[in-house]
C-alpha atoms as a printed R data frame, in Angstrom:
    type eleno elety resid chain resno       x        y       z
1   ATOM     1    CA   MET     A     1  22.497 -200.281 -36.566
2   ATOM     2    CA   ARG     A     2  24.876 -198.611 -39.009
3   ATOM     3    CA   GLN     A     3  24.579 -194.823 -39.176
4   ATOM     4    CA   PRO     A     4  25.810 -193.885 -42.686
5   ATOM     5    CA   SER     A     5  27.319 -190.458 -43.147
6   ATOM     6    CA   ILE     A     6  24.478 -189.485 -45.454
7   ATOM     7    CA   LEU     A     7  22.305 -189.134 -42.371
8   ATOM     8    CA   ASP     A     8  24.211 -185.991 -41.527
9   ATOM     9    CA   ARG     A     9  22.891 -184.352 -44.688
10  ATOM    10    CA   PRO     A    10  19.592 -182.433 -44.339
11  ATOM    11    CA   ALA     A    11  16.813 -184.073 -46.328
12  ATOM    12    CA   ASN     A    12  13.471 -182.810 -47.570
13  ATOM    13    CA   LEU     A    13  10.817 -183.734 -50.063
14  ATOM    14    CA   ALA     A    14  12.496 -181.768 -52.815
15  ATOM    15    CA   ALA     A    15  16.009 -183.093 -52.253
16  ATOM    16    CA   PRO     A    16  17.406 -185.222 -55.095
17  ATOM    17    CA   LEU     A    17  17.683 -188.875 -54.250
18  ATOM    18    CA   ALA     A    18  20.834 -190.883 -54.711
19  ATOM    19    CA   PRO     A    19  20.834 -192.842 -58.006
20  ATOM    20    CA   PRO     A    20  20.814 -196.626 -57.900
21  ATOM    21    CA   ARG     A    21  24.255 -198.094 -57.207
22  ATOM    22    CA   PRO     A    22  25.411 -200.311 -60.093
23  ATOM    23    CA   ALA     A    23  25.819 -203.878 -58.942
24  ATOM    24    CA   ASP     A    24  29.391 -204.831 -58.197
25  ATOM    25    CA   ALA     A    25  30.949 -208.090 -59.359
26  ATOM    26    CA   ARG     A    26  31.989 -208.851 -55.792
27  ATOM    27    CA   ASP     A    27  28.331 -208.951 -54.851
28  ATOM    28    CA   HIS     A    28  28.194 -212.313 -56.542
29  ATOM    29    CA   ALA     A    29  31.267 -213.875 -54.967
30  ATOM    30    CA   ALA     A    30  30.404 -217.242 -53.483
31  ATOM    31    CA   GLY     A    31  29.375 -216.882 -49.861
32  ATOM    32    CA   ALA     A    32  29.807 -213.092 -49.806
33  ATOM    33    CA   PRO     A    33  27.956 -212.305 -46.564
34  ATOM    34    CA   ASP     A    34  29.084 -208.677 -46.404
35  ATOM    35    CA   GLU     A    35  27.568 -207.460 -49.678
36  ATOM    36    CA   ASP     A    36  27.406 -203.666 -49.568
37  ATOM    37    CA   PHE     A    37  24.052 -202.000 -50.056
38  ATOM    38    CA   GLY     A    38  25.705 -198.617 -50.293
39  ATOM    39    CA   SER     A    39  24.525 -195.512 -48.454
40  ATOM    40    CA   PRO     A    40  20.807 -194.800 -48.160
41  ATOM    41    CA   ALA     A    41  18.842 -191.894 -49.506
42  ATOM    42    CA   MET     A    42  16.645 -190.374 -46.810
43  ATOM    43    CA   VAL     A    43  13.045 -189.957 -47.963
44  ATOM    44    CA   ASP     A    44  10.690 -187.787 -45.944
45  ATOM    45    CA   THR     A    45   7.090 -189.018 -45.810
46  ATOM    46    CA   ALA     A    46   4.009 -187.893 -43.916
47  ATOM    47    CA   VAL     A    47   4.693 -190.663 -41.381
48  ATOM    48    CA   GLY     A    48   8.421 -190.086 -40.928
49  ATOM    49    CA   ARG     A    49  11.815 -190.346 -42.572
50  ATOM    50    CA   LEU     A    50  12.701 -193.601 -44.303
51  ATOM    51    CA   ALA     A    51  16.134 -194.894 -45.244
52  ATOM    52    CA   VAL     A    52  16.065 -196.260 -48.792
53  ATOM    53    CA   TYR     A    53  18.872 -198.295 -50.345
54  ATOM    54    CA   GLN     A    54  19.142 -198.806 -54.086
55  ATOM    55    CA   ILE     A    55  21.288 -201.241 -56.031
56  ATOM    56    CA   GLY     A    56  21.175 -202.623 -59.535
57  ATOM    57    CA   THR     A    57  19.708 -201.075 -62.659
58  ATOM    58    CA   GLY     A    58  17.081 -201.924 -65.215
59  ATOM    59    CA   ALA     A    59  13.548 -201.224 -66.365
60  ATOM    60    CA   ARG     A    60  12.082 -203.624 -63.799
61  ATOM    61    CA   THR     A    61  12.020 -202.594 -60.149
62  ATOM    62    CA   LEU     A    62  11.682 -204.660 -56.996
63  ATOM    63    CA   VAL     A    63  10.872 -203.014 -53.664
64  ATOM    64    CA   PHE     A    64  11.494 -204.727 -50.320
65  ATOM    65    CA   TRP     A    65  10.208 -203.928 -46.814
66  ATOM    66    CA   PRO     A    66  11.420 -206.130 -43.927
67  ATOM    67    CA   SER     A    67   9.864 -207.419 -40.722
68  ATOM    68    CA   LEU     A    68   9.788 -205.823 -37.321
69  ATOM    69    CA   PHE     A    69  13.141 -206.086 -35.548
70  ATOM    70    CA   THR     A    70  15.042 -206.342 -38.851
71  ATOM    71    CA   ASP     A    71  16.360 -203.981 -41.490
72  ATOM    72    CA   HIS     A    72  17.188 -204.102 -45.198
73  ATOM    73    CA   SER     A    73  19.954 -206.647 -44.579
74  ATOM    74    CA   LEU     A    74  17.260 -209.328 -44.174
75  ATOM    75    CA   TYR     A    75  17.251 -209.439 -47.982
76  ATOM    76    CA   ARG     A    76  21.017 -209.645 -48.437
77  ATOM    77    CA   ARG     A    77  20.861 -212.928 -50.351
78  ATOM    78    CA   GLN     A    78  18.192 -211.640 -52.722
79  ATOM    79    CA   ALA     A    79  20.334 -208.550 -53.324
80  ATOM    80    CA   ILE     A    80  23.336 -210.701 -54.176
81  ATOM    81    CA   ALA     A    81  21.338 -212.948 -56.485
82  ATOM    82    CA   LEU     A    82  19.208 -210.395 -58.326
83  ATOM    83    CA   SER     A    83  21.007 -207.049 -58.480
84  ATOM    84    CA   HIS     A    84  22.328 -207.759 -61.992
85  ATOM    85    CA   GLU     A    85  18.810 -208.446 -63.217
86  ATOM    86    CA   CYS     A    86  16.834 -205.397 -62.097
87  ATOM    87    CA   ARG     A    87  16.708 -202.279 -59.993
88  ATOM    88    CA   MET     A    88  16.252 -203.113 -56.320
89  ATOM    89    CA   VAL     A    89  14.984 -200.804 -53.583
90  ATOM    90    CA   PHE     A    90  15.302 -201.777 -49.919
91  ATOM    91    CA   ILE     A    91  13.517 -199.830 -47.173
92  ATOM    92    CA   ASP     A    92  14.274 -199.788 -43.464
93  ATOM    93    CA   GLY     A    93  10.966 -199.656 -41.576
94  ATOM    94    CA   PHE     A    94  10.171 -196.798 -39.219
95  ATOM    95    CA   GLY     A    95  12.242 -196.944 -36.039
96  ATOM    96    CA   HIS     A    96  14.528 -199.574 -37.552
97  ATOM    97    CA   GLY     A    97  17.904 -199.453 -39.248
98  ATOM    98    CA   ALA     A    98  18.756 -195.958 -40.462
99  ATOM    99    CA   SER     A    99  15.100 -194.821 -40.657
100 ATOM   100    CA   GLY     A   100  13.585 -192.313 -38.277
101 ATOM   101    CA   PRO     A   101  10.685 -192.860 -35.876
102 ATOM   102    CA   GLN     A   102   7.107 -192.947 -37.054
103 ATOM   103    CA   ALA     A   103   4.684 -190.107 -36.365
104 ATOM   104    CA   SER     A   104   2.135 -190.405 -33.594
105 ATOM   105    CA   GLY     A   105  -1.035 -192.183 -34.662
106 ATOM   106    CA   ALA     A   106   0.627 -194.154 -37.476
107 ATOM   107    CA   THR     A   107  -1.183 -197.229 -38.771
108 ATOM   108    CA   ILE     A   108  -0.498 -199.968 -41.286
109 ATOM   109    CA   GLU     A   109  -2.612 -197.952 -43.717
110 ATOM   110    CA   THR     A   110  -0.481 -194.814 -43.267
111 ATOM   111    CA   HIS     A   111   2.633 -196.947 -43.610
112 ATOM   112    CA   ALA     A   112   1.281 -198.057 -46.997
113 ATOM   113    CA   GLU     A   113   0.752 -194.427 -47.963
114 ATOM   114    CA   ALA     A   114   4.348 -193.710 -46.919
115 ATOM   115    CA   LEU     A   115   5.463 -196.527 -49.205
116 ATOM   116    CA   LEU     A   116   3.480 -194.881 -51.997
117 ATOM   117    CA   GLU     A   117   5.351 -191.637 -51.303
118 ATOM   118    CA   VAL     A   118   8.641 -193.494 -51.675
119 ATOM   119    CA   LEU     A   119   7.537 -194.910 -55.037
120 ATOM   120    CA   ASP     A   120   6.538 -191.433 -56.185
121 ATOM   121    CA   GLN     A   121   9.785 -189.810 -55.084
122 ATOM   122    CA   LEU     A   122  11.848 -192.519 -56.753
123 ATOM   123    CA   ASN     A   123   9.771 -192.214 -59.950
124 ATOM   124    CA   ILE     A   124   8.686 -195.842 -59.768
125 ATOM   125    CA   ALA     A   125   5.449 -196.197 -61.701
126 ATOM   126    CA   ARG     A   126   5.026 -199.915 -60.943
127 ATOM   127    CA   ALA     A   127   7.076 -202.422 -59.002
128 ATOM   128    CA   GLY     A   128   7.198 -205.940 -57.750
129 ATOM   129    CA   PHE     A   129   6.916 -205.849 -53.972
130 ATOM   130    CA   VAL     A   130   8.402 -208.260 -51.437
131 ATOM   131    CA   GLY     A   131   7.486 -207.820 -47.788
132 ATOM   132    CA   THR     A   132   8.129 -209.870 -44.680
133 ATOM   133    CA   SER     A   133   5.538 -209.859 -41.874
134 ATOM   134    CA   TRP     A   134   5.164 -206.099 -41.265
135 ATOM   135    CA   GLY     A   135   6.313 -205.534 -44.826
136 ATOM   136    CA   GLY     A   136   3.786 -208.056 -46.110
137 ATOM   137    CA   LEU     A   137   0.983 -206.196 -44.360
138 ATOM   138    CA   ILE     A   138   2.113 -202.884 -45.863
139 ATOM   139    CA   GLY     A   139   2.418 -204.355 -49.339
140 ATOM   140    CA   SER     A   140  -1.005 -205.954 -49.046
141 ATOM   141    CA   GLN     A   141  -2.530 -202.610 -48.086
142 ATOM   142    CA   LEU     A   142  -0.850 -200.959 -51.057
143 ATOM   143    CA   ALA     A   143  -2.138 -203.737 -53.310
144 ATOM   144    CA   ARG     A   144  -5.614 -203.102 -51.929
145 ATOM   145    CA   LEU     A   145  -5.566 -199.301 -52.085
146 ATOM   146    CA   HIS     A   146  -3.356 -198.669 -55.131
147 ATOM   147    CA   PRO     A   147  -3.193 -201.889 -57.183
148 ATOM   148    CA   GLN     A   148  -2.066 -200.014 -60.277
149 ATOM   149    CA   ARG     A   149   1.308 -199.416 -58.612
150 ATOM   150    CA   LEU     A   150   2.221 -203.071 -58.144
151 ATOM   151    CA   VAL     A   151   3.120 -205.704 -60.711
152 ATOM   152    CA   ALA     A   152   3.090 -208.467 -58.106
153 ATOM   153    CA   LEU     A   153   3.036 -208.977 -54.345
154 ATOM   154    CA   ILE     A   154   5.067 -211.569 -52.459
155 ATOM   155    CA   ALA     A   155   3.961 -211.628 -48.822
156 ATOM   156    CA   LEU     A   156   6.375 -213.567 -46.637
157 ATOM   157    CA   ASN     A   157   5.365 -214.785 -43.176
158 ATOM   158    CA   THR     A   158   2.588 -212.197 -42.953
159 ATOM   159    CA   PRO     A   159   0.159 -212.175 -39.980
160 ATOM   160    CA   TYR     A   160  -3.095 -211.253 -41.692
161 ATOM   161    CA   GLU     A   161  -5.374 -212.511 -38.958
162 ATOM   162    CA   THR     A   162  -5.799 -211.074 -35.479
163 ATOM   163    CA   ARG     A   163  -7.311 -212.903 -32.571
164 ATOM   164    CA   PRO     A   164 -10.751 -211.906 -31.220
165 ATOM   165    CA   GLY     A   165 -10.426 -209.483 -28.350
166 ATOM   166    CA   GLY     A   166  -7.092 -208.092 -29.494
167 ATOM   167    CA   PRO     A   167  -3.522 -209.187 -28.854
168 ATOM   168    CA   GLY     A   168  -2.891 -211.771 -26.188
169 ATOM   169    CA   MET     A   169  -0.453 -211.527 -23.328
170 ATOM   170    CA   ALA     A   170   2.431 -212.922 -25.399
171 ATOM   171    CA   GLU     A   171   1.972 -210.268 -28.078
172 ATOM   172    CA   ARG     A   172   1.678 -207.510 -25.482
173 ATOM   173    CA   MET     A   173   4.839 -208.675 -23.790
174 ATOM   174    CA   ILE     A   174   6.760 -208.427 -27.071
175 ATOM   175    CA   VAL     A   175   5.957 -204.719 -27.318
176 ATOM   176    CA   ILE     A   176   6.711 -204.097 -23.651
177 ATOM   177    CA   ALA     A   177   9.984 -205.987 -23.903
178 ATOM   178    CA   ALA     A   178  10.926 -204.051 -27.028
179 ATOM   179    CA   ARG     A   179  10.385 -200.776 -25.153
180 ATOM   180    CA   LEU     A   180  12.315 -201.853 -22.050
181 ATOM   181    CA   PHE     A   181  15.018 -204.096 -23.488
182 ATOM   182    CA   GLY     A   182  14.983 -203.502 -27.248
183 ATOM   183    CA   SER     A   183  18.566 -202.282 -27.470
184 ATOM   184    CA   THR     A   184  20.016 -205.173 -25.481
185 ATOM   185    CA   ARG     A   185  21.536 -208.432 -26.666
186 ATOM   186    CA   PHE     A   186  19.187 -210.193 -24.258
187 ATOM   187    CA   PHE     A   187  16.183 -209.005 -26.272
188 ATOM   188    CA   ALA     A   188  17.937 -209.666 -29.592
189 ATOM   189    CA   SER     A   189  18.690 -213.253 -28.599
190 ATOM   190    CA   GLY     A   190  15.079 -213.816 -27.580
191 ATOM   191    CA   VAL     A   191  13.754 -212.463 -30.859
192 ATOM   192    CA   ALA     A   192  16.207 -214.576 -32.838
193 ATOM   193    CA   LYS     A   193  15.125 -217.690 -30.972
194 ATOM   194    CA   SER     A   194  11.464 -217.081 -31.848
195 ATOM   195    CA   PHE     A   195  12.041 -215.866 -35.415
196 ATOM   196    CA   PHE     A   196  14.345 -218.550 -36.774
197 ATOM   197    CA   ALA     A   197  13.792 -222.285 -37.075
198 ATOM   198    CA   PRO     A   198  16.357 -224.406 -35.160
199 ATOM   199    CA   PRO     A   199  18.182 -225.610 -38.309
200 ATOM   200    CA   SER     A   200  18.666 -221.993 -39.401
201 ATOM   201    CA   HIS     A   201  20.677 -221.181 -36.276
202 ATOM   202    CA   ARG     A   202  23.286 -223.634 -37.525
203 ATOM   203    CA   ARG     A   203  22.995 -223.060 -41.257
204 ATOM   204    CA   TYR     A   204  22.967 -219.249 -41.136
205 ATOM   205    CA   ALA     A   205  24.858 -218.577 -37.925
206 ATOM   206    CA   GLN     A   206  26.746 -215.597 -39.318
207 ATOM   207    CA   SER     A   207  23.611 -213.913 -40.670
208 ATOM   208    CA   ILE     A   208  21.753 -214.461 -37.405
209 ATOM   209    CA   ALA     A   209  24.702 -213.034 -35.488
210 ATOM   210    CA   GLU     A   210  24.458 -209.949 -37.723
211 ATOM   211    CA   PHE     A   211  20.715 -209.826 -37.082
212 ATOM   212    CA   LYS     A   212  21.259 -209.824 -33.312
213 ATOM   213    CA   ALA     A   213  24.060 -207.280 -33.454
214 ATOM   214    CA   ASN     A   214  21.962 -204.886 -35.567
215 ATOM   215    CA   LEU     A   215  18.931 -205.244 -33.333
216 ATOM   216    CA   ALA     A   216  21.003 -204.465 -30.259
217 ATOM   217    CA   THR     A   217  21.948 -201.055 -31.685
218 ATOM   218    CA   THR     A   218  18.424 -199.754 -32.358
219 ATOM   219    CA   THR     A   219  16.619 -197.051 -30.410
220 ATOM   220    CA   ALA     A   220  14.250 -199.063 -28.237
221 ATOM   221    CA   LYS     A   221  11.563 -196.369 -27.976
222 ATOM   222    CA   ASP     A   222  11.274 -195.889 -31.743
223 ATOM   223    CA   MET     A   223  11.336 -199.606 -32.484
224 ATOM   224    CA   ALA     A   224   8.694 -200.296 -29.827
225 ATOM   225    CA   SER     A   225   6.432 -197.606 -31.300
226 ATOM   226    CA   ALA     A   226   6.427 -199.413 -34.650
227 ATOM   227    CA   ALA     A   227   5.972 -202.747 -32.898
228 ATOM   228    CA   ARG     A   228   2.901 -201.441 -31.102
229 ATOM   229    CA   THR     A   229   1.357 -200.346 -34.401
230 ATOM   230    CA   VAL     A   230   1.975 -203.731 -36.008
231 ATOM   231    CA   ILE     A   231   1.259 -206.021 -33.066
232 ATOM   232    CA   TRP     A   232  -1.237 -204.193 -30.839
233 ATOM   233    CA   ASP     A   233  -3.082 -201.771 -33.069
234 ATOM   234    CA   ARG     A   234  -3.497 -203.474 -36.414
235 ATOM   235    CA   HIS     A   235  -6.922 -204.671 -37.538
236 ATOM   236    CA   ASN     A   236  -7.839 -208.084 -38.863
237 ATOM   237    CA   ALA     A   237  -7.007 -208.131 -42.563
238 ATOM   238    CA   LEU     A   238  -9.141 -211.117 -43.518
239 ATOM   239    CA   PRO     A   239 -12.292 -209.040 -44.258
240 ATOM   240    CA   TRP     A   240 -10.566 -207.025 -46.992
241 ATOM   241    CA   LEU     A   241  -8.164 -209.502 -48.574
242 ATOM   242    CA   HIS     A   242 -10.694 -210.152 -51.355
243 ATOM   243    CA   GLN     A   243 -10.103 -206.549 -52.474
244 ATOM   244    CA   ILE     A   244  -6.498 -207.246 -53.505
245 ATOM   245    CA   ALA     A   245  -6.311 -207.179 -57.288
246 ATOM   246    CA   VAL     A   246  -2.600 -207.873 -57.729
247 ATOM   247    CA   PRO     A   247  -0.966 -211.242 -58.523
248 ATOM   248    CA   THR     A   248  -0.068 -212.458 -55.043
249 ATOM   249    CA   THR     A   249   2.065 -215.183 -53.527
250 ATOM   250    CA   VAL     A   250   1.721 -215.881 -49.805
251 ATOM   251    CA   VAL     A   251   4.653 -217.724 -48.227
252 ATOM   252    CA   GLY     A   252   4.625 -219.434 -44.839
253 ATOM   253    CA   GLY     A   253   7.436 -221.100 -42.942
254 ATOM   254    CA   SER     A   254   6.806 -224.711 -41.970
255 ATOM   255    CA   ASP     A   255   8.460 -224.103 -38.589
256 ATOM   256    CA   ASP     A   256   7.162 -220.599 -37.875
257 ATOM   257    CA   VAL     A   257   6.027 -220.660 -34.244
258 ATOM   258    CA   SER     A   258   4.059 -217.423 -34.617
259 ATOM   259    CA   LEU     A   259   2.040 -218.257 -37.745
260 ATOM   260    CA   SER     A   260   0.421 -221.555 -38.603
261 ATOM   261    CA   ILE     A   261   0.366 -222.899 -42.136
262 ATOM   262    CA   ALA     A   262  -3.403 -223.386 -41.821
263 ATOM   263    CA   ASP     A   263  -3.939 -219.706 -40.974
264 ATOM   264    CA   LEU     A   264  -1.817 -218.538 -43.883
265 ATOM   265    CA   LYS     A   265  -3.538 -220.891 -46.311
266 ATOM   266    CA   ARG     A   266  -6.879 -219.522 -45.159
267 ATOM   267    CA   ALA     A   267  -5.683 -215.974 -45.785
268 ATOM   268    CA   ALA     A   268  -4.253 -216.822 -49.208
269 ATOM   269    CA   ALA     A   269  -7.553 -218.428 -50.220
270 ATOM   270    CA   LEU     A   270  -9.294 -215.088 -49.673
271 ATOM   271    CA   ILE     A   271  -7.050 -213.228 -52.134
272 ATOM   272    CA   PRO     A   272  -8.339 -213.663 -55.709
273 ATOM   273    CA   GLY     A   273  -5.966 -215.840 -57.709
274 ATOM   274    CA   ALA     A   274  -3.333 -215.991 -54.965
275 ATOM   275    CA   ARG     A   275  -1.161 -219.015 -54.413
276 ATOM   276    CA   PHE     A   276   0.304 -220.329 -51.185
277 ATOM   277    CA   VAL     A   277   3.853 -221.660 -50.924
278 ATOM   278    CA   GLU     A   278   5.238 -223.416 -47.871
279 ATOM   279    CA   ALA     A   279   8.898 -222.722 -47.101
280 ATOM   280    CA   PRO     A   280  10.350 -225.936 -45.664
281 ATOM   281    CA   ALA     A   281  12.390 -225.824 -42.449
282 ATOM   282    CA   SER     A   282  11.798 -222.080 -42.190
283 ATOM   283    CA   GLY     A   283  10.684 -219.997 -39.269
284 ATOM   284    CA   HIS     A   284   9.465 -216.393 -39.527
285 ATOM   285    CA   MET     A   285  12.327 -215.157 -41.733
286 ATOM   286    CA   SER     A   286  11.926 -217.118 -44.971
287 ATOM   287    CA   ALA     A   287  13.897 -214.579 -47.026
288 ATOM   288    CA   LEU     A   288  16.964 -215.496 -44.982
289 ATOM   289    CA   GLU     A   289  16.144 -219.098 -44.087
290 ATOM   290    CA   THR     A   290  15.079 -220.264 -47.565
291 ATOM   291    CA   PRO     A   291  16.771 -217.680 -49.804
292 ATOM   292    CA   GLU     A   292  16.829 -219.842 -52.921
293 ATOM   293    CA   LEU     A   293  13.077 -220.422 -52.726
294 ATOM   294    CA   VAL     A   294  12.268 -216.747 -52.225
295 ATOM   295    CA   THR     A   295  14.615 -215.717 -55.019
296 ATOM   296    CA   ALA     A   296  12.987 -218.268 -57.337
297 ATOM   297    CA   LEU     A   297   9.528 -216.915 -56.518
298 ATOM   298    CA   ILE     A   298  10.701 -213.411 -57.348
299 ATOM   299    CA   ARG     A   299  12.076 -214.601 -60.682
300 ATOM   300    CA   GLU     A   300   8.671 -216.098 -61.472
301 ATOM   301    CA   ILE     A   301   6.990 -212.662 -61.501
302 ATOM   302    CA   ASP     A   302   5.276 -212.271 -64.878
303 ATOM   303    CA   TRP     A   303   6.359 -208.764 -65.806
304 ATOM   304    CA   ASP     A   304   5.051 -208.998 -69.362
305 ATOM   305    CA   ALA     A   305   1.542 -210.019 -68.312
306 ATOM   306    CA   ALA     A   306   1.449 -207.123 -65.878
307 ATOM   307    CA   ALA     A   307   2.539 -204.573 -68.477
């Protein structure tokens, strides 16, 4: 993926972070698929270095963490729609985009602590959080462990449940394929086929082409390490979902081949006060496949009630 020049600058915990980039009027041009997120600040955490993009300004802050095999550009349409309304922070996950690899022994829980470090370094006392799949798991852990830091949680296409006996052969093969073929267009095309619903391949062809091109430029070893943590090593979240004390919306794609609506409804029912929303004609990438719906859900966050 893109390697911004800022990566050449040494970074440490004490280094000043780049200020949010004011939203540009061209961000809102109709059909502007190449909206510029600007250059990332590099934030060192106990788990590894994270690339963090900031756009927009305002007292309210939204933080986004994408899925495996994607980067911050997954949320391009939300950035275009919302950057004039609030401050927006987009994080590339470990081993993805411009972020560095994760440390040995990383877990979803330590990823959540790394997210907390980002909030601290950016002086974000509380935020609305939007996470897709991997990002949804991290946000849910943060909502469980540090609920005072989140105004609301929107968990998109998030695999809370694990099967008895651990990951099946299909899940294991994803990690193996990521390690062996992760930087190839062959792997990128396979991931795109499983992530996106058939109508999305026609409706969002340009965005999916960008998705595949970005994925083909990653470092396979680093990406596969994160994939192993998320797919092989994570624990079943259902037993602790009742501990989440943050207003939560769980979103599932009607055509997601990896997550059933029934499973996601069951998970949402375990989170106190949570609601479930089905994204029609969406696969595993609802932020891209149903951008208007996801943007509307974000706008429904009750910031005043959470104050």
